[in-house]
Every structure is written in C-alpha cells, then in structure tokens.
Amino acid sequence: MSLPNAQPENNASGAAAEEPRRILEVRNLSVEFYPGSTRAFHAVVDANFEIEAGKMVSVVGESGCGKTLSALALVGLTPPAARCRGTIVHGSRSFEASSSALARLRGRDVGMVFQEPMTALNPLFSLDRQFREVLRYLRGVEDRKEARDISTELLDRVGLDRPERRVNQFPHQLSGGQRQRAMIALALAGEPSLLIADEPTTALDATLERRVMELFRKLADEGLGVLMISHDLPLVADVSDRVVVMYSGYTVENGPAHQLVDAPQHPYTRGLVASASAIVLGDTPRLPVIPGEVPSPDRRPGGCPFHPRCPEKLDRCESEFPPESEPVAGVRTACWARGGDQ
Amino acid sequence: MLGFVIRRLLVAALLLLAASFLTFMMIQLAPGDYLAQLRMNPQIGDDVVEQMAERYGLNDPVLVQYGRWLGNLARGDMGFSFVHERPVAGLVWEHLRNTIFLMTMVILVTWLMALPMGIYCAIKQNRLTDRVLSALAFVGLSIPNFFLCLVVMWLAAEIGGIPVGGMTSAHYEYLSWGGKVVDVALHMAIPVLVIATGAMAGLQRVTRGNMLEVLRQQYVTTARARGLPEHRVIYVHALRNAINPLITIFGYQFALLVSGAALVEIIYSWPGMGQLILEAVLTQDLYLVVGVVLGSGLMLILGNLLADILLGVNDPRIKFGERGAS
Ligand SMILES: Nc1ncnc2c1ncn2[C@@H]1O[C@H](COP(=O)(O)OP(=O)(O)O)[C@@H](O)[C@H]1O
Ligand code: SF4
Ligand SMILES: [Mg+2]
C-alpha cells in the first residue's frame, strides 16, 4: 500500500456506500479538573459533535475556551488532574471518555498535529528516525528501505519539497512550514482515519498559514476526517465543512462553515466574525471588537457565561443557561436571544 | 570534528603553559624552597646543597630556570623530584593512573546508581519512593566528605576485614591474578563509596529535575500521541533530552572529583594525585609541583573535551567548533 489513507476505507456494509461514513462521534464530553475537591471546575461542558470521513470540522474560540482539552480527551491525553466524562465513538467502537483504552487509538486511528512545530518535534532525532520508529511500532515495518520509501511518499503527499533529502534532516534544519508538514506526515504514518490539528498554523505567517490549511482540506478530500482547532474563524471556515464554536468550555454554536461566517447566530460567533473582518479591513487599532476576555473556567459567571461581554444580553442571561435551539436550519445555537425561549 | 578537537587541544596547551608558568613563579617567589629545608638539616653539609643548586641551576634567575624547564619539557623531560629522587614524569604518571582508576570507578558507580534513581523519582514524582530517595539524596548531599570518611573508617575498623588505607595489601605481590583484583577492589571500596555518595546524591537530583522538565515538553506529548508505547516515550524520547545537560555535568564532575577526591585520597592514603600534590607542596619540591599541576590540568581539559564530544554526538543541533551553538 503506497499511499495510506488515499482512499477512504470501505465500510463492511457496502450498502451504505453513499452514506458518508461517520468516524467520530462525541457525546456529552465533559472535562473536570480536580474532581471532588473544593477547587473543582469544568473546563469542557457537554460537548457534542461528529465527524464524517472526507469532512473537515473546525472547533473555534478564543484561547482558554477548552478546545485543546476537548481534542486531547479524544485519545485520553488530558492531564492527570482532569477527569473526562461522556462517550466517544470512533468508527464502530464506543468508549467511555474516562477509559484508558482510548490510548490504543493514538496514531493508528487518530493522528495528531500540534501547535508549535518547533517544540512538538523531538529535536534530537532525524525525520528518518522518527518515521522509522512510528512505522515500526504502528505498522510493524522493520525494513529500513521500506520505511524510507513510505516516509518519502508521506512527505511528498504533504507537499514537502525534495522529500528524499528532507527525510535525512533534523527538525532544526527545517523552516517552520516544512516542520509543520513533516509533523503532519508523521501523524499520517500510522494510517489514521481521523487527523486532529491543534492550531497548526499559529507559528506561521499568513501565506503559509493558508497553504497549510489547504493541505488539510486536500487530506479531507482524500477521505480523511479532519478535526481542526483554531482561534481564527474566517481562516478555517474557508476550508471547513462544519464549525463548532466554543466559549468558556461550552459549545455555543454548531453549523455549516459558510453559514457561520455569512450569518452567524450566536452573539459570540458574530463577535468573532466582526473582529476578524476589522483586522482584514485594517481598522488601525487592532482592538478586539468583543471587549473583555474569556473567564477562566474556575471563575466562570453564572447563567450564560458570555453575558458580561454580550451586547445583546437579556435579563435572564445572568441567571439561566440558555438551552440549545435551531434558529436557522442546520445551525444549533445556545442563546436566549436566538429563540432559546421557545 | 577533528578540527574542533585539534583547536581545543591547542587552546588547552596554551592554558597548561600559562598554568605551569604561574605555578613556577609562585613556588619560586614563595618564601623558602627545597634547598632551604636541606640547609636546615644538620646532617647535610652546605657543600652538598651548593652542589645540588649548581646541578639543577637553582641559582639562575627564575625566568632562565623556567626557560630551561620548558626546553626539557619539549623533550619529554618534566624534571627531577628532589624528595623522591626520581624523574617527575614517571611519578606523576603513576599517581595519575591511580587517580583515574579511582575516578572511573566512582563515576561508574555514581552514574549507574544515580541515573535510574533520578528517572524513577521523576516518573513517580511525589510518591513515597520519590520522597524517600529525595530525602536520602539530601542527606547524602549535606554530609561533608571528610566526616563521612571518618565515620566509614570507624565502621570499617569496628566490623573488620575491610582495608581502610592504601591501594594494595602488604602481601599483594604474592597473590594470584584473581587475588590481586579482589585485593585492589577491597581497598577501593571505601574511598569509592565515600566519594560517590555526594556525587550520586547531586546527580540524582539533577536527573530528576531534568526529567521532570523534559516530561512536560510538547514533543513528549507528541510521542505519546503518535501511539508509541510509554517505555519508548520515556526511555528514548524524554531520556535522550534529559541527558543532554548531564553530559556537561559529566565534564566538570571530573574537575570536581579531582579536587574533592584529593582529601579522601589523602585520608585513605590512596596513592593518587591528592597525596602527591600535598607532599610536593609541603616540601616545595619545585618540579614535582609543576608536574602535578600539569597532570591534573590535563585531566580536567580532557574530561571537558570528552564531555563536549559526547554532547555533540547526542545533540545534532550542536555544530562542532561553533561558539555558542545551542
Ligand atoms: N493542566 C491544567 N490544569 C488546570 N487547568 C487547566 C489545565 N489545562 C487547561 N486548564 C484549564 O482549561 C482551560 C481550557 O484549556 P484549553 O483546552 O487549553 O483551551 P484552548 O485550547 O481553547 O485555548 C484553561 O483556560 C484552563 O483554565
Ligand atoms: S444567552 Fe444572553 S448573554 Fe448569552 S449570548 Fe445569548 S444574549 Fe448574550
Ligand atoms: Mg489550545
């Protein structure tokens, strides 16, 4: 098999060929820190989303909203102080979110790409050696030559130039963009069906950022499921199928990508879109259009956690958390001002 | 890399030259000298002393003497020890060999014990074993070597059967080959133990700290996320990075041990550099002092060079010969 993941694997039930294959379903995922103690708090509350093969889903929100924790929980990588609850369905296998069995999905079913390629790649090992290691442990490839062929093919697939040469290099010999591509190739080495990328372009300049995003889109088009994590809604909306908006651990909106940019429902999503366009238009002071900042989860205000910053705040927002509603077909929003009172 | 080594050795040679000059001057300018001691001895006639002074040119100006010594050094002659009445080179080499032997054992024991303990403590951070080992390390660090020497010596005397002085027994020459090995090992046991205690405690703490630091790094999470087994993540990805700073420590541990061990060597009359230095300085045995300084200096420099080479082998980001490369 020369191009892992180039084709979506065929489901056993051939009849469902037309149905997009669901590779991940997250139900009521919560992440609680220091459970049982007086300083316990929830960093992620009741997250629900799903990803189908060939689709790219993005989770967006400002820093501290619980995006990274949600992603880490999918493969049991949350910090020891955290307890996860909920259900995570990978393909046909269902897991308790607290289960240590999630670790077995790492690499083989779920590939992960992290934010800082400078610190996320072990500086002491050449790419060749890192590939060989993953291929040996995940796919039983013992032969050096075979491992090398697979690695250069993977590097080529993620658009790294001169992969035969690059594969011999060490992380510090690559540029930021090259490093990030190498990381993606390494994440693909175990032939996962889902790729999770946590702010993979934060360290890159705007042009590179777009090119790497397009690479993820290409990988999704080749059949992979992609979970993208970002604070930049317009950037990811362009290449994503769906967008999930998180605020202070809560999922506040979930809908088709283009719809969330063209007609955002939740006031927080509107704020994200507006602040991004303010920067694009070059309004001189790059002040965020949403004043204030995300409350840390242990000091989250009651009611709708967004109410201290919300321009559309109603009286009940301070005391009651809004239920989810569907103000527009396909878009789920948690906001009193968007029919939460129906 | 060869160029790097050569450059380093050239710098080392210059340093040693400067060190030998300074030592020479200090001994010569210090009040009294070896001959003065001879003169005070009523059994040695003044003519004998004058003869000696003449033979070794000790009446010449200091700079001339130094120049002559340098010229001889170029021919491999490090001068003559007045006290031992033999060439300095052989004397220094013998003692240096014994010290290197002792140090090698100390370093082996130190590293083989401290590394696993430090790693274990880091992985089991704040669990009972970590706390116990950390407490022990603290005790080990705070006991002064000379005190430990005395306690151990007393213990050994109470228990009996373990030699507490010298490197070999009186009947060493008559022992079989295997018997000789055992004899030396027994003589080494206590000095090695005493020197290794402090060094081990320190190294264990540093290893634990480095390991904890490295385990927090993003690439460790990456390695886990790749689906690698935990032992691979810890013993390959984390450990290789945690070892990097330890290699530098290895280099100056040599330096530390040379000075720290001198005391222990003297107390246990181990025939190493420590004894030789003390004796040479006390008797103002000029050429021997300079020889000992050269020998010890060379050892330090080689230790550091070895550490730098190992560091470069372990870390691809280090380019040999580039200053401040990180
Ligand atoms: N190791 C941790 N210990 C305690 N709290 C944590 C830890 N990691 C994350 N948190 C809490 O969870 C919140 C969300 O973190 P994270 O998922 O990293 O946010 P995001 O990726 O959206 O920026 C943080 O603001 C912090 O309060
Ligand atoms: S629920 Fe109220 S405070 Fe929260 S976003 Fe909607 S309007 Fe604003
Ligand atoms: Mg994050």
mmCIF file of C-alpha atoms in Angstrom, chain B:
data_model
loop_
_atom_site.group_PDB
_atom_site.id
_atom_site.type_symbol
_atom_site.label_atom_id
_atom_site.label_comp_id
_atom_site.label_asym_id
_atom_site.label_seq_id
_atom_site.Cartn_x
_atom_site.Cartn_y
_atom_site.Cartn_z
ATOM 1 C CA MET B 1 35.032 17.399 14.331
ATOM 2 C CA LEU B 2 38.722 16.636 14.067
ATOM 3 C CA GLY B 3 39.395 20.323 13.519
ATOM 4 C CA PHE B 4 37.391 21.092 16.628
ATOM 5 C CA VAL B 5 39.398 18.651 18.724
ATOM 6 C CA ILE B 6 42.691 19.993 17.423
ATOM 7 C CA ARG B 7 41.661 23.574 18.127
ATOM 8 C CA ARG B 8 40.580 22.634 21.607
ATOM 9 C CA LEU B 9 43.843 20.826 22.285
ATOM 10 C CA LEU B 10 45.837 23.849 21.110
ATOM 11 C CA VAL B 11 43.932 26.091 23.484
ATOM 12 C CA ALA B 12 44.486 23.504 26.189
ATOM 13 C CA ALA B 13 48.224 23.528 25.554
ATOM 14 C CA LEU B 14 48.298 27.312 25.936
ATOM 15 C CA LEU B 15 46.323 27.103 29.156
ATOM 16 C CA LEU B 16 48.642 24.480 30.570
ATOM 17 C CA LEU B 17 51.631 26.587 29.599
ATOM 18 C CA ALA B 18 50.202 29.554 31.454
ATOM 19 C CA ALA B 19 49.364 27.357 34.444
ATOM 20 C CA SER B 20 52.876 25.944 34.578
ATOM 21 C CA PHE B 21 54.386 29.429 34.401
ATOM 22 C CA LEU B 22 52.207 30.718 37.217
ATOM 23 C CA THR B 23 52.971 27.691 39.380
ATOM 24 C CA PHE B 24 56.658 28.057 38.715
ATOM 25 C CA MET B 25 56.606 31.691 39.720
ATOM 26 C CA MET B 26 54.530 31.080 42.817
ATOM 27 C CA ILE B 27 56.800 28.357 44.115
ATOM 28 C CA GLN B 28 59.905 30.386 43.412
ATOM 29 C CA LEU B 29 58.585 33.595 44.906
ATOM 30 C CA ALA B 30 57.141 31.918 47.971
ATOM 31 C CA PRO B 31 59.439 32.224 50.959
ATOM 32 C CA GLY B 32 61.819 29.302 51.303
ATOM 33 C CA ASP B 33 62.481 26.448 48.913
ATOM 34 C CA TYR B 34 63.523 22.858 48.961
ATOM 35 C CA LEU B 35 67.176 23.723 49.400
ATOM 36 C CA ALA B 36 66.395 25.881 52.412
ATOM 37 C CA GLN B 37 64.982 22.821 54.062
ATOM 38 C CA LEU B 38 68.115 20.880 53.238
ATOM 39 C CA ARG B 39 70.308 23.614 54.652
ATOM 40 C CA MET B 40 68.457 23.413 57.940
ATOM 41 C CA ASN B 41 69.258 19.719 58.151
ATOM 42 C CA PRO B 42 72.449 19.461 60.235
ATOM 43 C CA GLN B 43 73.305 16.117 58.642
ATOM 44 C CA ILE B 44 73.681 17.630 55.175
ATOM 45 C CA GLY B 45 76.690 19.732 54.551
ATOM 46 C CA ASP B 46 76.482 23.103 52.826
ATOM 47 C CA ASP B 47 78.730 21.849 50.036
ATOM 48 C CA VAL B 48 76.229 19.104 49.154
ATOM 49 C CA VAL B 49 73.441 21.663 48.958
ATOM 50 C CA GLU B 50 75.540 24.003 46.836
ATOM 51 C CA GLN B 51 76.386 21.097 44.551
ATOM 52 C CA MET B 52 72.698 20.384 44.071
ATOM 53 C CA ALA B 53 71.916 24.022 43.439
ATOM 54 C CA GLU B 54 74.650 24.045 40.838
ATOM 55 C CA ARG B 55 73.463 20.823 39.159
ATOM 56 C CA TYR B 56 69.874 21.990 38.782
ATOM 57 C CA GLY B 57 70.751 25.586 38.072
ATOM 58 C CA LEU B 58 68.723 26.713 41.068
ATOM 59 C CA ASN B 59 70.821 29.833 41.440
ATOM 60 C CA ASP B 60 69.941 31.127 37.988
ATOM 61 C CA PRO B 61 67.260 33.808 37.557
ATOM 62 C CA VAL B 62 63.715 32.384 37.705
ATOM 63 C CA LEU B 63 62.970 33.080 34.051
ATOM 64 C CA VAL B 64 66.085 31.271 32.937
ATOM 65 C CA GLN B 65 65.124 28.311 35.068
ATOM 66 C CA TYR B 66 61.639 28.297 33.593
ATOM 67 C CA GLY B 67 63.031 28.507 30.068
ATOM 68 C CA ARG B 68 65.322 25.563 30.737
ATOM 69 C CA TRP B 69 62.420 23.572 32.207
ATOM 70 C CA LEU B 70 60.304 24.332 29.111
ATOM 71 C CA GLY B 71 63.098 23.239 26.812
ATOM 72 C CA ASN B 72 63.390 19.960 28.696
ATOM 73 C CA LEU B 73 59.631 19.503 28.650
ATOM 74 C CA ALA B 74 59.682 19.659 24.859
ATOM 75 C CA ARG B 75 61.950 16.613 25.019
ATOM 76 C CA GLY B 76 59.544 14.840 27.374
ATOM 77 C CA ASP B 77 61.602 15.560 30.471
ATOM 78 C CA MET B 78 59.476 17.017 33.255
ATOM 79 C CA GLY B 79 62.378 17.465 35.637
ATOM 80 C CA PHE B 80 63.525 15.670 38.745
ATOM 81 C CA SER B 81 61.843 15.253 42.111
ATOM 82 C CA PHE B 82 64.261 16.141 44.912
ATOM 83 C CA VAL B 83 62.250 14.310 47.508
ATOM 84 C CA HIS B 84 61.609 11.115 45.594
ATOM 85 C CA GLU B 85 64.897 11.266 43.766
ATOM 86 C CA ARG B 86 63.374 10.128 40.504
ATOM 87 C CA PRO B 87 62.060 11.788 37.320
ATOM 88 C CA VAL B 88 58.805 13.670 37.774
ATOM 89 C CA ALA B 89 57.166 12.248 34.633
ATOM 90 C CA GLY B 90 57.084 8.662 35.890
ATOM 91 C CA LEU B 91 55.982 9.754 39.337
ATOM 92 C CA VAL B 92 53.104 11.862 38.036
ATOM 93 C CA TRP B 93 52.021 9.196 35.599
ATOM 94 C CA GLU B 94 51.865 6.533 38.305
ATOM 95 C CA HIS B 95 49.742 8.628 40.616
ATOM 96 C CA LEU B 96 47.625 9.994 37.798
ATOM 97 C CA ARG B 97 46.883 6.435 36.717
ATOM 98 C CA ASN B 98 45.747 5.509 40.203
ATOM 99 C CA THR B 99 43.539 8.572 40.475
ATOM 100 C CA ILE B 100 41.994 7.990 37.042
ATOM 101 C CA PHE B 101 41.365 4.404 38.071
ATOM 102 C CA LEU B 102 39.617 5.512 41.257
ATOM 103 C CA MET B 103 37.648 8.231 39.454
ATOM 104 C CA THR B 104 36.490 5.866 36.730
ATOM 105 C CA MET B 105 35.063 3.562 39.358
ATOM 106 C CA VAL B 106 33.476 6.483 41.199
ATOM 107 C CA ILE B 107 31.896 7.771 38.001
ATOM 108 C CA LEU B 108 30.648 4.327 37.014
ATOM 109 C CA VAL B 109 29.082 3.760 40.424
ATOM 110 C CA THR B 110 27.672 7.291 40.522
ATOM 111 C CA TRP B 111 26.026 7.168 37.124
ATOM 112 C CA LEU B 112 24.812 3.609 37.271
ATOM 113 C CA MET B 113 23.037 4.353 40.550
ATOM 114 C CA ALA B 114 22.001 7.988 40.124
ATOM 115 C CA LEU B 115 20.505 7.846 36.621
ATOM 116 C CA PRO B 116 17.973 5.084 37.283
ATOM 117 C CA MET B 117 17.070 6.602 40.639
ATOM 118 C CA GLY B 118 16.594 10.080 39.193
ATOM 119 C CA ILE B 119 14.449 8.771 36.347
ATOM 120 C CA TYR B 120 12.407 6.650 38.700
ATOM 121 C CA CYS B 121 11.800 9.602 41.017
ATOM 122 C CA ALA B 122 10.707 11.797 38.118
ATOM 123 C CA ILE B 123 8.230 9.235 36.842
ATOM 124 C CA LYS B 124 6.873 8.548 40.333
ATOM 125 C CA GLN B 125 7.006 12.207 41.282
ATOM 126 C CA ASN B 126 5.904 12.834 44.897
ATOM 127 C CA ARG B 127 5.052 9.222 45.550
ATOM 128 C CA LEU B 128 6.566 7.562 48.591
ATOM 129 C CA THR B 129 9.673 6.176 46.854
ATOM 130 C CA ASP B 130 10.426 9.544 45.328
ATOM 131 C CA ARG B 131 10.144 11.206 48.717
ATOM 132 C CA VAL B 132 12.350 8.640 50.422
ATOM 133 C CA LEU B 133 15.019 8.765 47.724
ATOM 134 C CA SER B 134 14.899 12.553 47.663
ATOM 135 C CA ALA B 135 15.361 12.683 51.415
ATOM 136 C CA LEU B 136 18.297 10.282 51.193
ATOM 137 C CA ALA B 137 19.841 12.373 48.429
ATOM 138 C CA PHE B 138 19.509 15.422 50.607
ATOM 139 C CA VAL B 139 21.294 13.675 53.456
ATOM 140 C CA GLY B 140 23.967 12.445 51.049
ATOM 141 C CA LEU B 141 24.472 15.968 49.765
ATOM 142 C CA SER B 142 24.766 17.546 53.169
ATOM 143 C CA ILE B 143 27.286 15.178 54.739
ATOM 144 C CA PRO B 144 30.796 16.565 54.231
ATOM 145 C CA ASN B 145 33.136 14.060 52.621
ATOM 146 C CA PHE B 146 35.746 14.198 55.364
ATOM 147 C CA PHE B 147 33.135 13.453 58.029
ATOM 148 C CA LEU B 148 31.832 10.520 56.024
ATOM 149 C CA CYS B 149 35.432 9.351 55.652
ATOM 150 C CA LEU B 150 35.917 9.235 59.376
ATOM 151 C CA VAL B 151 32.590 7.567 60.096
ATOM 152 C CA VAL B 152 33.190 4.915 57.479
ATOM 153 C CA MET B 153 36.713 4.377 58.684
ATOM 154 C CA TRP B 154 35.453 3.855 62.208
ATOM 155 C CA LEU B 155 32.726 1.500 60.977
ATOM 156 C CA ALA B 156 35.223 -0.486 58.927
ATOM 157 C CA ALA B 157 37.511 -0.805 61.917
ATOM 158 C CA GLU B 158 34.614 -1.988 64.087
ATOM 159 C CA ILE B 159 33.473 -4.549 61.545
ATOM 160 C CA GLY B 160 36.935 -5.513 60.427
ATOM 161 C CA GLY B 161 38.069 -7.280 57.281
ATOM 162 C CA ILE B 162 37.873 -4.216 55.035
ATOM 163 C CA PRO B 163 41.142 -2.406 54.443
ATOM 164 C CA VAL B 164 40.966 1.345 55.028
ATOM 165 C CA GLY B 165 44.255 2.536 53.621
ATOM 166 C CA GLY B 166 46.440 2.254 50.574
ATOM 167 C CA MET B 167 45.664 0.530 47.322
ATOM 168 C CA THR B 168 47.141 -2.917 47.946
ATOM 169 C CA SER B 169 47.939 -5.170 50.880
ATOM 170 C CA ALA B 170 51.485 -5.901 52.038
ATOM 171 C CA HIS B 171 51.381 -9.397 50.589
ATOM 172 C CA TYR B 172 49.987 -8.130 47.246
ATOM 173 C CA GLU B 173 52.995 -9.343 45.253
ATOM 174 C CA TYR B 174 52.419 -12.922 46.362
ATOM 175 C CA LEU B 175 48.737 -13.022 45.366
ATOM 176 C CA SER B 176 47.364 -14.825 42.338
ATOM 177 C CA TRP B 177 45.982 -12.741 39.484
ATOM 178 C CA GLY B 178 42.420 -13.071 40.771
ATOM 179 C CA GLY B 179 43.569 -12.398 44.315
ATOM 180 C CA LYS B 180 45.152 -9.143 43.189
ATOM 181 C CA VAL B 181 41.924 -7.961 41.616
ATOM 182 C CA VAL B 182 39.989 -8.734 44.789
ATOM 183 C CA ASP B 183 42.640 -7.058 46.914
ATOM 184 C CA VAL B 184 42.523 -3.808 44.939
ATOM 185 C CA ALA B 185 38.721 -3.909 44.787
ATOM 186 C CA LEU B 186 38.548 -4.203 48.579
ATOM 187 C CA HIS B 187 40.942 -1.321 49.024
ATOM 188 C CA MET B 188 38.894 0.775 46.622
ATOM 189 C CA ALA B 189 35.509 0.013 48.083
ATOM 190 C CA ILE B 190 35.539 2.587 50.842
ATOM 191 C CA PRO B 191 37.077 5.559 49.028
ATOM 192 C CA VAL B 192 34.755 4.921 46.069
ATOM 193 C CA LEU B 193 31.746 4.714 48.341
ATOM 194 C CA VAL B 194 32.662 7.880 50.180
ATOM 195 C CA ILE B 195 33.321 9.960 47.071
ATOM 196 C CA ALA B 196 30.344 8.528 45.205
ATOM 197 C CA THR B 197 27.841 9.353 47.952
ATOM 198 C CA GLY B 198 27.897 13.094 47.473
ATOM 199 C CA ALA B 199 28.284 12.934 43.693
ATOM 200 C CA MET B 200 25.458 10.435 43.404
ATOM 201 C CA ALA B 201 23.092 12.468 45.519
ATOM 202 C CA GLY B 202 23.706 15.540 43.389
ATOM 203 C CA LEU B 203 23.403 13.732 40.090
ATOM 204 C CA GLN B 204 20.209 12.037 41.165
ATOM 205 C CA ARG B 205 18.633 15.386 41.976
ATOM 206 C CA VAL B 206 19.693 16.908 38.672
ATOM 207 C CA THR B 207 18.494 13.880 36.706
ATOM 208 C CA ARG B 208 15.131 14.010 38.424
ATOM 209 C CA GLY B 209 14.800 17.737 37.724
ATOM 210 C CA ASN B 210 15.786 17.435 34.063
ATOM 211 C CA MET B 211 13.497 14.511 33.540
ATOM 212 C CA LEU B 212 10.531 16.331 35.080
ATOM 213 C CA GLU B 213 11.274 19.331 32.888
ATOM 214 C CA VAL B 214 11.563 17.228 29.747
ATOM 215 C CA LEU B 215 8.425 15.211 30.504
ATOM 216 C CA ARG B 216 6.493 18.486 30.315
ATOM 217 C CA GLN B 217 7.790 19.249 26.835
ATOM 218 C CA GLN B 218 5.460 19.186 23.886
ATOM 219 C CA TYR B 219 7.463 16.563 21.999
ATOM 220 C CA VAL B 220 6.802 14.080 24.787
ATOM 221 C CA THR B 221 3.071 14.573 24.288
ATOM 222 C CA THR B 222 3.662 14.254 20.557
ATOM 223 C CA ALA B 223 5.440 10.951 21.059
ATOM 224 C CA ARG B 224 2.527 9.683 23.157
ATOM 225 C CA ALA B 225 0.008 10.955 20.618
ATOM 226 C CA ARG B 226 1.842 9.014 17.922
ATOM 227 C CA GLY B 227 0.841 5.834 19.692
ATOM 228 C CA LEU B 228 4.315 4.881 20.880
ATOM 229 C CA PRO B 229 4.485 2.684 23.972
ATOM 230 C CA GLU B 230 5.120 4.518 27.222
ATOM 231 C CA HIS B 231 8.550 2.944 27.765
ATOM 232 C CA ARG B 232 9.605 4.260 24.372
ATOM 233 C CA VAL B 233 8.303 7.732 25.195
ATOM 234 C CA ILE B 234 10.189 7.856 28.488
ATOM 235 C CA TYR B 235 13.389 5.971 27.834
ATOM 236 C CA VAL B 236 14.009 7.197 24.316
ATOM 237 C CA HIS B 237 12.261 10.496 23.680
ATOM 238 C CA ALA B 238 12.425 12.011 27.151
ATOM 239 C CA LEU B 239 15.637 10.460 28.417
ATOM 240 C CA ARG B 240 17.774 11.429 25.442
ATOM 241 C CA ASN B 241 16.787 15.039 26.004
ATOM 242 C CA ALA B 242 17.175 14.878 29.774
ATOM 243 C CA ILE B 243 20.691 13.512 29.396
ATOM 244 C CA ASN B 244 21.933 16.461 27.345
ATOM 245 C CA PRO B 245 22.688 18.765 30.295
ATOM 246 C CA LEU B 246 24.011 15.829 32.302
ATOM 247 C CA ILE B 247 26.821 15.366 29.819
ATOM 248 C CA THR B 248 28.147 18.799 30.678
ATOM 249 C CA ILE B 249 27.978 17.832 34.314
ATOM 250 C CA PHE B 250 29.984 14.753 33.458
ATOM 251 C CA GLY B 251 32.704 17.063 32.169
ATOM 252 C CA TYR B 252 33.080 19.155 35.250
ATOM 253 C CA GLN B 253 32.442 16.268 37.554
ATOM 254 C CA PHE B 254 35.949 15.327 36.541
ATOM 255 C CA ALA B 255 37.159 18.672 37.799
ATOM 256 C CA LEU B 256 35.096 18.463 40.935
ATOM 257 C CA LEU B 257 36.234 14.954 41.681
ATOM 258 C CA VAL B 258 39.891 15.713 41.181
ATOM 259 C CA SER B 259 39.743 18.354 43.889
ATOM 260 C CA GLY B 260 37.062 16.730 46.030
ATOM 261 C CA ALA B 261 38.720 13.364 45.894
ATOM 262 C CA ALA B 262 42.148 14.663 46.908
ATOM 263 C CA LEU B 263 41.013 14.848 50.514
ATOM 264 C CA VAL B 264 39.596 11.342 50.504
ATOM 265 C CA GLU B 265 42.733 10.059 48.790
ATOM 266 C CA ILE B 266 44.872 11.604 51.481
ATOM 267 C CA ILE B 267 42.754 10.270 54.333
ATOM 268 C CA TYR B 268 42.768 6.739 52.934
ATOM 269 C CA SER B 269 46.364 7.060 51.702
ATOM 270 C CA TRP B 270 45.316 6.144 48.177
ATOM 271 C CA PRO B 271 48.465 6.574 46.065
ATOM 272 C CA GLY B 272 46.873 9.136 43.759
ATOM 273 C CA MET B 273 47.343 12.754 42.777
ATOM 274 C CA GLY B 274 45.916 14.062 46.042
ATOM 275 C CA GLN B 275 48.765 12.656 48.072
ATOM 276 C CA LEU B 276 51.328 13.701 45.541
ATOM 277 C CA ILE B 277 50.082 17.295 45.465
ATOM 278 C CA LEU B 278 50.060 17.630 49.232
ATOM 279 C CA GLU B 279 53.537 16.194 49.593
ATOM 280 C CA ALA B 280 55.004 18.183 46.741
ATOM 281 C CA VAL B 281 53.641 21.478 48.019
ATOM 282 C CA LEU B 282 54.667 20.842 51.630
ATOM 283 C CA THR B 283 58.240 20.035 50.639
ATOM 284 C CA GLN B 284 58.340 22.704 47.913
ATOM 285 C CA ASP B 285 59.563 20.058 45.539
ATOM 286 C CA LEU B 286 59.572 22.521 42.629
ATOM 287 C CA TYR B 287 59.456 20.341 39.525
ATOM 288 C CA LEU B 288 57.053 17.887 41.106
ATOM 289 C CA VAL B 289 54.581 20.671 41.944
ATOM 290 C CA VAL B 290 54.639 21.923 38.380
ATOM 291 C CA GLY B 291 54.360 18.360 37.092
ATOM 292 C CA VAL B 292 51.349 17.667 39.281
ATOM 293 C CA VAL B 293 49.659 20.870 38.131
ATOM 294 C CA LEU B 294 50.242 19.886 34.519
ATOM 295 C CA GLY B 295 48.913 16.368 35.112
ATOM 296 C CA SER B 296 45.758 17.495 36.906
ATOM 297 C CA GLY B 297 45.155 20.276 34.396
ATOM 298 C CA LEU B 298 45.453 17.840 31.519
ATOM 299 C CA MET B 299 42.914 15.571 33.167
ATOM 300 C CA LEU B 300 40.400 18.395 33.562
ATOM 301 C CA ILE B 301 40.834 19.509 29.996
ATOM 302 C CA LEU B 302 40.463 16.008 28.618
ATOM 303 C CA GLY B 303 37.370 15.451 30.768
ATOM 304 C CA ASN B 304 35.734 18.581 29.413
ATOM 305 C CA LEU B 305 36.737 17.772 25.863
ATOM 306 C CA LEU B 306 35.249 14.318 26.205
ATOM 307 C CA ALA B 307 32.018 15.846 27.518
ATOM 308 C CA ASP B 308 31.864 18.280 24.608
ATOM 309 C CA ILE B 309 32.364 15.485 22.105
ATOM 310 C CA LEU B 310 29.662 13.362 23.754
ATOM 311 C CA LEU B 311 27.345 16.355 23.772
ATOM 312 C CA GLY B 312 27.860 16.817 20.052
ATOM 313 C CA VAL B 313 27.231 13.139 19.436
ATOM 314 C CA ASN B 314 23.985 13.257 21.419
ATOM 315 C CA ASP B 315 22.657 16.533 20.069
ATOM 316 C CA PRO B 316 22.575 17.185 16.320
ATOM 317 C CA ARG B 317 21.941 20.893 16.901
ATOM 318 C CA ILE B 318 25.464 21.315 18.186
ATOM 319 C CA LYS B 319 27.923 22.006 15.438
ATOM 320 C CA PHE B 320 31.481 21.384 16.462
ATOM 321 C CA GLY B 321 33.673 24.403 16.657
ATOM 322 C CA GLU B 322 30.870 26.936 16.558
ATOM 323 C CA ARG B 323 30.848 29.027 19.636
ATOM 324 C CA GLY B 324 27.579 29.281 21.497
ATOM 325 C CA ALA B 325 25.800 26.885 19.186
ATOM 326 C CA SER B 326 22.788 25.560 21.018
#
